[in-house]
Structure formats: C-alpha cells, structure tokens
Amino acid sequence: MRLNHQATGPLDAPVVLLASSLGTTHAMWAPQLDALAKSFRVVAFDHRGHGDSDAPPGPYTIEDLGNDVLELLDTLEADQASYVGISLGGAVGLWLAQNAPDRFHRFALLCPPVNPAANAQMWTDRARQVREEGTQAIVEQTLGRWFLPEYAEAHADEVEVIRQQLLSTPDEGYAACCEALSTLDLTPGLDSITAPVLVVTAEQDTSIPPETVIPLATTIPGAHLEIVEDAAHLVTYSHADRINPLLLTHLS
C-alpha cells in the first residue's frame, strides 16, 4: 500500500510519524511542522483512501491502516519511530502500540476514539451517506464539531483549509475508514501497552468526548493525560501554542 507522505527535518534525526484525522491529509499538521522539524525527522502521511495515498475499495479495518504504517516505516528504512496521531490517527496509534511495540519509541494520542464500535450504526450510516452523496454531505456538520464557533469565525482561513481537505477526500476512502471505526474496540489490551504515552483530550470535544478519552490515562500504564480547556476536536489548529510544547516535551 503506497501512503503519500511528506518528510521534513534533519535526515539523521529521530523519526516522528504524524497521522491525521478522518477526512484530512498530512497537510493538517502545518501548525506543528516547524516546531517539530527542528529536532526530528517528521514524516506526515495520508491514510489509505485519503489525499494522494492509494484508495482501494473498502471496507477497511484498523489492521489495514496499522499495517500500512508499518510498511511506511519499512519504506523509510526506519527500524523505529515515535508516533503522533489525532482522532482516526490516534486510533491507529493505539493499535500499533498494542500490536507492534518493538517498532515505536513513544506515542502521543490526541482525541483518539477508543471504542467507536459502541456507535457502530452511526458509522455505517455515515459510510452509506458519503457513498451516496459524497463527502460534501458531512462537511459542515464535521467542521461544526471540530472548531468552536468563536474560533471558526476568527480563523475562517484555517477552517477553509480543513473544509477543502474534507471535500477532496475520496468518497470511498472516507466511507471505508468509517467502516473500520464501526467495528473497532481498542479497550482490550490497553493495559498491555508498554511505550510511554501522552494522551490529550479537548474539553469541549463533541466528536470524541473527554469522558471516553480520560480513562486511557488510568488504563495504559504510566500514561500522561493533558486536558485542553476551551477547545474542540481539532486542537492541533486551535491550540497549537499548547499542543506543540506538549509534543516536544513528550517526544524528547
């Protein structure tokens, strides 16, 4: 599986993978790149079915998405890396932490869905809607969950960047990833994770509510929890000034 990716930072620096949310591309990490690339070889990638990565017919599974990342590491000729993922990218990170611990130093998981299968019908309904009507059918409601109204009004240009990423995501790729989430429960095995893990949740996240994320910090041994106040789902944009130092401290 060919994953489109962009690498920045010193060639000999430790590798950090950046995994984006459902319906976005590697370009969503723009607010973090300059900060991280001073110390790390930063590789931001598009999930299968997103951006310029291969987009085979669905449905997909979390194993598919996780194994794609392992193939990317092999392509990069990197024995190990650290991993930062938000939303869908965070779910993939949890799977990798459980299933490929020898390939990763540490994880930063931002607003990750832990048991989306609990809302399986919602995910399968969304997959069907996108296949029938295209991603444009879910864009505005998605943006409404990802940004607080006052932030969206003051930063319309940033919101437009994410809108265009959602609109450009292949319908089949988006729907197939929804189907991966519809069957996903990462709860079993969380207490077996051995890598250092930073868990970040957003106080006003209605996509992945804090009460579903906070238990990770008590279930994963040694995990560190940060709650970002006055923030919705896409904290990497709205609170980059808080997220970037957290990532640098944890990854270092």
Short mmCIF file of C-alpha atoms in Angstrom, two decimals:
data_model
loop_
_atom_site.label_atom_id
_atom_site.label_comp_id
_atom_site.label_asym_id
_atom_site.label_seq_id
_atom_site.Cartn_x
_atom_site.Cartn_y
_atom_site.Cartn_z
CA MET A 1 0.00 0.00 0.00
CA ARG A 2 1.52 3.31 -1.08
CA LEU A 3 1.00 6.03 1.52
CA ASN A 4 1.64 9.56 0.34
CA HIS A 5 3.92 11.31 2.81
CA GLN A 6 5.96 14.44 3.32
CA ALA A 7 9.26 14.39 5.23
CA THR A 8 10.91 17.41 6.80
CA GLY A 9 13.70 17.94 9.31
CA PRO A 10 17.27 16.65 9.59
CA LEU A 11 17.92 13.38 7.76
CA ASP A 12 19.78 11.92 10.74
CA ALA A 13 17.25 12.96 13.39
CA PRO A 14 14.84 10.55 15.14
CA VAL A 15 11.77 9.81 13.03
CA VAL A 16 8.35 11.03 14.15
CA LEU A 17 5.23 9.96 12.22
CA LEU A 18 2.20 12.27 12.11
CA ALA A 19 -1.17 10.59 11.45
CA SER A 20 -4.18 12.74 10.65
CA SER A 21 -7.89 12.62 11.37
CA LEU A 22 -10.64 11.11 9.26
CA GLY A 23 -11.16 13.09 6.05
CA THR A 24 -7.97 15.17 6.24
CA THR A 25 -4.49 14.89 4.76
CA HIS A 26 -0.93 15.23 6.01
CA ALA A 27 -1.27 18.98 5.38
CA MET A 28 -3.40 19.31 8.52
CA TRP A 29 -0.15 19.14 10.53
CA ALA A 30 1.07 22.50 9.20
CA PRO A 31 0.80 24.17 12.65
CA GLN A 32 3.20 21.57 14.11
CA LEU A 33 5.78 21.07 11.36
CA ASP A 34 8.14 23.97 12.04
CA ALA A 35 8.28 23.26 15.76
CA LEU A 36 8.88 19.53 15.42
CA ALA A 37 11.20 19.59 12.40
CA LYS A 38 13.90 21.44 14.34
CA SER A 39 14.64 18.30 16.34
CA PHE A 40 13.07 15.40 14.44
CA ARG A 41 12.73 13.86 11.01
CA VAL A 42 9.00 14.48 10.72
CA VAL A 43 7.01 12.30 8.34
CA ALA A 44 3.38 13.32 7.90
CA PHE A 45 1.32 10.88 5.83
CA ASP A 46 -2.10 10.35 4.30
CA HIS A 47 -4.08 7.30 5.44
CA ARG A 48 -5.17 4.89 2.71
CA GLY A 49 -8.17 6.33 0.89
CA HIS A 50 -7.09 9.89 1.76
CA GLY A 51 -5.14 12.59 -0.04
CA ASP A 52 -2.77 11.14 -2.61
CA SER A 53 -2.41 7.70 -1.00
CA ASP A 54 -3.74 4.59 -2.68
CA ALA A 55 -7.51 4.20 -2.28
CA PRO A 56 -8.57 0.58 -2.70
CA PRO A 57 -12.25 -0.36 -2.36
CA GLY A 58 -13.48 -0.80 1.19
CA PRO A 59 -14.33 -1.76 3.76
CA TYR A 60 -11.05 -1.21 5.64
CA THR A 61 -10.04 -2.45 9.07
CA ILE A 62 -7.82 -0.97 11.75
CA GLU A 63 -5.36 -3.76 10.94
CA ASP A 64 -5.21 -2.49 7.36
CA LEU A 65 -4.46 1.05 8.50
CA GLY A 66 -1.91 -0.08 11.06
CA ASN A 67 -0.08 -2.39 8.69
CA ASP A 68 0.08 0.46 6.17
CA VAL A 69 2.06 2.44 8.74
CA LEU A 70 4.44 -0.47 9.32
CA GLU A 71 5.00 -0.69 5.56
CA LEU A 72 5.72 3.05 5.54
CA LEU A 73 8.37 2.56 8.22
CA ASP A 74 9.96 -0.11 6.05
CA THR A 75 9.88 2.22 3.05
CA LEU A 76 11.59 4.88 5.14
CA GLU A 77 14.15 2.27 6.26
CA ALA A 78 13.38 3.23 9.84
CA ASP A 79 13.62 0.45 12.41
CA GLN A 80 11.74 2.55 14.95
CA ALA A 81 9.88 5.83 15.21
CA SER A 82 7.72 7.84 17.55
CA TYR A 83 4.10 8.37 16.60
CA VAL A 84 1.68 11.27 16.91
CA GLY A 85 -1.92 10.71 15.87
CA ILE A 86 -5.14 12.66 16.17
CA SER A 87 -8.64 11.16 16.01
CA LEU A 88 -8.50 8.30 13.47
CA GLY A 89 -4.72 8.64 13.58
CA GLY A 90 -4.88 8.20 17.34
CA ALA A 91 -6.89 5.00 16.98
CA VAL A 92 -4.28 3.64 14.58
CA GLY A 93 -1.64 4.59 17.13
CA LEU A 94 -3.39 2.60 19.86
CA TRP A 95 -3.48 -0.43 17.57
CA LEU A 96 0.23 -0.06 16.79
CA ALA A 97 1.11 0.33 20.47
CA GLN A 98 -0.62 -3.00 21.15
CA ASN A 99 0.47 -4.90 18.06
CA ALA A 100 3.88 -3.56 17.03
CA PRO A 101 5.52 -2.25 20.22
CA ASP A 102 9.03 -3.04 19.00
CA ARG A 103 8.72 -0.51 16.16
CA PHE A 104 7.90 2.56 18.28
CA HIS A 105 9.61 4.59 20.97
CA ARG A 106 6.63 6.57 22.26
CA PHE A 107 3.14 7.71 21.32
CA ALA A 108 1.16 10.94 21.53
CA LEU A 109 -2.55 10.28 21.06
CA LEU A 110 -4.78 13.30 20.56
CA CYS A 111 -8.55 12.90 20.94
CA PRO A 112 -8.42 9.20 19.98
CA PRO A 113 -11.57 7.09 19.61
CA VAL A 114 -11.15 4.04 21.84
CA ASN A 115 -14.39 2.13 21.26
CA PRO A 116 -16.15 3.61 18.23
CA ALA A 117 -17.92 0.28 17.70
CA ALA A 118 -20.20 1.39 20.53
CA ASN A 119 -21.70 3.72 17.92
CA ALA A 120 -21.48 1.25 15.05
CA GLN A 121 -24.77 2.27 13.44
CA MET A 122 -23.71 5.91 13.28
CA TRP A 123 -20.50 4.96 11.46
CA THR A 124 -22.20 2.63 8.98
CA ASP A 125 -24.89 5.26 8.32
CA ARG A 126 -22.20 7.85 7.63
CA ALA A 127 -20.38 5.47 5.30
CA ARG A 128 -23.58 4.91 3.35
CA GLN A 129 -24.35 8.63 3.22
CA VAL A 130 -20.91 9.50 1.87
CA ARG A 131 -21.06 6.78 -0.77
CA GLU A 132 -24.46 8.06 -1.89
CA GLU A 133 -23.98 11.83 -1.56
CA GLY A 134 -20.23 12.44 -1.36
CA THR A 135 -18.17 13.97 1.42
CA GLN A 136 -19.87 17.33 0.85
CA ALA A 137 -22.85 15.88 2.72
CA ILE A 138 -20.92 15.73 6.01
CA VAL A 139 -18.52 18.67 5.74
CA GLU A 140 -20.40 21.41 7.57
CA GLN A 141 -21.52 19.24 10.48
CA THR A 142 -17.96 17.97 10.81
CA LEU A 143 -16.49 21.46 10.91
CA GLY A 144 -19.09 22.40 13.50
CA ARG A 145 -17.79 19.68 15.80
CA TRP A 146 -14.11 20.30 15.11
CA PHE A 147 -13.97 24.05 15.81
CA LEU A 148 -15.68 26.18 18.44
CA PRO A 149 -17.87 28.87 16.80
CA GLU A 150 -15.80 31.79 18.03
CA TYR A 151 -12.59 30.23 16.74
CA ALA A 152 -14.13 29.41 13.37
CA GLU A 153 -15.34 32.98 12.99
CA ALA A 154 -11.95 34.47 13.84
CA HIS A 155 -9.94 31.97 11.76
CA ALA A 156 -12.05 31.42 8.66
CA ASP A 157 -8.96 30.81 6.52
CA GLU A 158 -7.85 27.85 8.65
CA VAL A 159 -11.34 26.38 8.66
CA GLU A 160 -11.41 26.69 4.88
CA VAL A 161 -8.18 24.69 4.62
CA ILE A 162 -9.78 21.81 6.50
CA ARG A 163 -13.03 22.17 4.53
CA GLN A 164 -11.14 21.71 1.28
CA GLN A 165 -9.33 18.64 2.64
CA LEU A 166 -12.66 17.07 3.61
CA LEU A 167 -14.17 17.87 0.20
CA SER A 168 -11.19 16.41 -1.65
CA THR A 169 -11.11 13.13 0.27
CA PRO A 170 -12.21 10.25 -1.97
CA ASP A 171 -15.75 9.20 -1.06
CA GLU A 172 -14.83 5.52 -0.96
CA GLY A 173 -11.77 6.13 1.21
CA TYR A 174 -13.76 8.16 3.73
CA ALA A 175 -16.59 5.62 3.82
CA ALA A 176 -14.24 2.65 4.12
CA CYS A 177 -12.49 4.26 7.12
CA CYS A 178 -15.90 4.84 8.72
CA GLU A 179 -16.46 1.11 8.36
CA ALA A 180 -13.12 0.44 10.06
CA LEU A 181 -14.29 2.54 13.00
CA SER A 182 -17.69 0.82 13.10
CA THR A 183 -16.08 -2.46 14.15
CA LEU A 184 -13.31 -1.09 16.34
CA ASP A 185 -12.96 -1.62 20.09
CA LEU A 186 -9.42 -1.00 21.34
CA THR A 187 -10.30 -1.40 25.02
CA PRO A 188 -8.94 -4.96 25.37
CA GLY A 189 -5.19 -4.87 25.66
CA LEU A 190 -4.77 -1.24 26.71
CA ASP A 191 -3.14 -2.34 29.95
CA SER A 192 -0.51 -4.26 27.94
CA ILE A 193 0.91 -1.12 26.30
CA THR A 194 4.49 -0.54 27.43
CA ALA A 195 5.59 2.53 25.45
CA PRO A 196 5.40 5.99 27.02
CA VAL A 197 2.04 7.51 26.00
CA LEU A 198 0.79 11.08 26.09
CA VAL A 199 -3.00 11.29 25.96
CA VAL A 200 -4.61 14.61 25.02
CA THR A 201 -8.31 15.39 25.12
CA ALA A 202 -10.21 18.59 24.35
CA GLU A 203 -12.58 19.90 26.98
CA GLN A 204 -15.38 20.70 24.51
CA ASP A 205 -14.80 17.89 22.01
CA THR A 206 -18.19 16.54 20.93
CA SER A 207 -16.66 14.19 18.34
CA ILE A 208 -14.61 12.22 20.87
CA PRO A 209 -15.87 13.42 24.28
CA PRO A 210 -13.32 13.72 27.10
CA GLU A 211 -15.11 11.14 29.23
CA THR A 212 -14.27 8.50 26.60
CA VAL A 213 -10.60 9.51 26.43
CA ILE A 214 -9.66 10.23 30.06
CA PRO A 215 -9.85 6.54 31.11
CA LEU A 216 -6.91 5.84 28.81
CA ALA A 217 -4.64 7.63 31.25
CA THR A 218 -5.56 5.26 34.06
CA THR A 219 -5.67 2.09 31.94
CA ILE A 220 -2.41 2.49 29.97
CA PRO A 221 0.47 2.02 32.42
CA GLY A 222 2.32 5.26 33.02
CA ALA A 223 0.29 7.30 30.53
CA HIS A 224 0.23 11.06 30.97
CA LEU A 225 -3.04 12.97 30.48
CA GLU A 226 -3.49 16.56 29.32
CA ILE A 227 -6.91 18.23 29.06
CA VAL A 228 -7.01 21.28 26.79
CA GLU A 229 -9.56 23.78 28.00
CA ASP A 230 -11.82 25.82 25.71
CA ALA A 231 -11.04 23.51 22.82
CA ALA A 232 -12.99 21.38 20.36
CA HIS A 233 -11.74 18.35 18.44
CA LEU A 234 -9.07 19.86 16.19
CA VAL A 235 -6.79 21.07 18.99
CA THR A 236 -3.75 20.97 16.72
CA TYR A 237 -5.10 24.08 14.98
CA SER A 238 -6.93 25.99 17.66
CA HIS A 239 -4.38 25.37 20.41
CA ALA A 240 -1.09 24.80 18.62
CA ASP A 241 0.58 27.01 21.23
CA ARG A 242 -0.39 24.42 23.85
CA ILE A 243 -0.02 21.26 21.76
CA ASN A 244 3.41 21.93 20.28
CA PRO A 245 5.25 22.25 23.62
CA LEU A 246 3.46 19.15 24.92
CA LEU A 247 4.60 17.16 21.89
CA LEU A 248 8.17 18.43 22.08
CA THR A 249 8.46 17.60 25.76
CA HIS A 250 6.98 14.12 25.36
CA LEU A 251 8.88 13.18 22.21
CA SER A 252 12.17 14.37 23.67
#
